[in-house]
Amino acid sequence: MKLSNLVTALGFTFALSAQAASLPVVDGVLTSPPMVPPPIQRDHAARVVVKMETVEKVMEIADGVEYMFWTFGGSVPGQFLRVREGDEVEFHLSNHPSSKMPHNIDLHAVTGPGGGAASSFTAPGHTSIFNFKALNPGLYVYHCATAPVGMHIANGMYGLILVEPKEGLPPVDKEYYVMQGDFYTKGAYGEQGLQSFDMDKAIREQPDYVLFNGAVGALNGDKALTANVGETVRLYVGNGGPNLVSSFHVIGEIFDKVSVEGGNLYNENVQTTLVPAGGAAVAEFKLEVPGNFILVDHSIFRAFNKGALGMLAVDGPEDKIVYSGKVAENIYLPEGSAVQSIPNGHPKLVASSKDDQLLFGKRVYEANCQACHQASGQGIPGAFPPLAGSDFLNTDTTRAIDVVLHGLKGPIKVNGQAFDSIMPAMSLSDEDAANVLTYVLNSWDNSGGVISREQVAKRRDEGEAIIMEGSAH
Ligand SMILES: [Cu+2]
């Protein structure tokens, strides 16, 4: 090599390393779902040092159902990572010594073979380090790509990395991290105990669970996302798959702006956005009215029967012009309706004490009875009889079992008030029927007592639909 070339080559090498060395070093901020690291304030590139750990651990996938998840950072989805376009990322992947499996990471934000997979292959109790430059802005999925890849992903090994554009993102009031995944268990949805992965179901693409953030109810109740009227919310939505495409929708909201597939194309006024397996989208919307807004995969059986349901609870003053709320309620019961059953797909819970029965029974009540008999069992005059202090209920609990199992129609009197209507048979398991009746009997001034699974099983065989004399239906 000529001296001049050598000098150029050396100079080039020095220049490169000098540039890398001159970048300020910062620690990568990682957050567990549904939280997102704060917006990046830097107006220049940095060398971002990221330390992520793979951990295999048992967590609840639903009430009373456990699953051995494989995770990035101990949660499903894994930790959210936020960097800036042009940053140089020094990625440390550690595999916890208690792991049974090697793991690695393929970040869709990486330009290079395997997205980092080969360079990050890490045995239990080891750490791998590799570097990449975040060339393209956008919201990207990362996942484990160790064989069998499908199984590592199905066990929860995915998350999101946001590469903010150089100019940053417009500020919003709230940012959240929601990621969908499908899960395949040996037992059916809700079957209790520790469930193992079912490869056959995964290959057939027939999940038992389709979830936001790794568990039934991960975004419900006191874990709901929150915001206030007047605020703008930005949801970073990912889909780990392994198989299903998500039709992401928020009931009662319209996305003002969607970054389609997490890229630079913006769509406006969107009802439902597709999030491919191994893909993402960013949905933004301003909140005009308070209430509970339900996040679903609009492939709707997934939402109501497989768990793909979350909640955004919005607080603040009503705006009756934007949304009035119910202005009237009338009874509509066409003549000739027959006793029919309403299917029920809730997890089967096995109670081992009266306290359990009361707890589980309350859930069954809320899911199956409350719509008609109301939250405190008060019923609706002229339409649905009260269960609170009901003489019809308390004087004959065997009949009450029959009502729940087989249905009831025709004229009845409850506490002196006449009803002549139809209650459909509830298709509940013996367990659920026993629990809900025990709950009802011990609530709202009723006479107490316990209804057992066995009693219900007996009436299932011996009982039948109660059709009261004088039934016009
Ligand atoms: Cu893995």
Coordinates of N, CA and C in Angstrom, one line a residue, residues 106-109 139-143 158-161 179 237-240 276-280:
D106 N -33.7 -9.8 17.8 CA -33.8 -9.2 16.5 C -34.6 -7.9 16.6
L107 N -33.9 -6.8 16.4 CA -34.6 -5.5 16.5 C -34.9 -5.1 15.1
H108 N -36.2 -4.8 14.8 CA -36.5 -4.4 13.4 C -36.0 -3.0 13.1
A109 N -35.5 -2.3 14.1 CA -34.9 -1.0 13.9 C -33.4 -1.1 13.5
L139 N -41.5 3.3 14.6 CA -41.8 2.5 15.8 C -41.6 1.0 15.3
Y140 N -40.7 0.3 16.0 CA -40.3 -1.0 15.5 C -40.5 -2.1 16.6
V141 N -40.8 -3.3 16.1 CA -40.9 -4.4 17.0 C -39.5 -5.0 17.2
Y142 N -39.2 -5.5 18.4 CA -38.1 -6.4 18.6 C -38.6 -7.7 19.1
H143 N -37.8 -8.8 18.9 CA -38.3 -10.1 19.4 C -37.1 -11.1 19.4
Y158 N -41.1 -10.4 23.0 CA -41.2 -9.2 22.0 C -41.4 -7.9 22.7
G159 N -41.2 -6.9 22.0 CA -41.4 -5.5 22.6 C -41.2 -4.5 21.5
L160 N -41.2 -3.2 21.9 CA -41.1 -2.1 21.0 C -39.9 -1.2 21.2
I161 N -39.3 -0.8 20.1 CA -38.3 0.3 20.2 C -38.7 1.4 19.3
M179 N -49.3 -3.7 23.6 CA -48.8 -4.7 22.6 C -49.6 -6.0 22.7
V237 N -48.7 1.2 19.6 CA -49.3 -0.1 19.6 C -48.5 -1.1 18.8
G238 N -48.1 -2.2 19.4 CA -47.3 -3.2 18.7 C -48.1 -4.5 18.6
N239 N -47.7 -5.4 17.8 CA -48.2 -6.8 17.7 C -47.1 -7.8 17.6
G240 N -46.9 -8.6 18.6 CA -45.9 -9.5 18.7 C -46.2 -10.8 17.9
P276 N -49.9 -5.4 11.9 CA -49.4 -6.7 11.5 C -48.6 -7.4 12.5
A277 N -48.6 -8.8 12.5 CA -47.7 -9.5 13.4 C -46.3 -9.0 13.0
G278 N -45.5 -8.7 14.1 CA -44.2 -8.2 13.8 C -44.2 -6.7 13.3
G279 N -45.3 -6.0 13.6 CA -45.4 -4.6 13.2 C -46.0 -3.8 14.3
A280 N -46.2 -2.5 13.9 CA -46.7 -1.5 14.9 C -47.4 -0.4 14.3

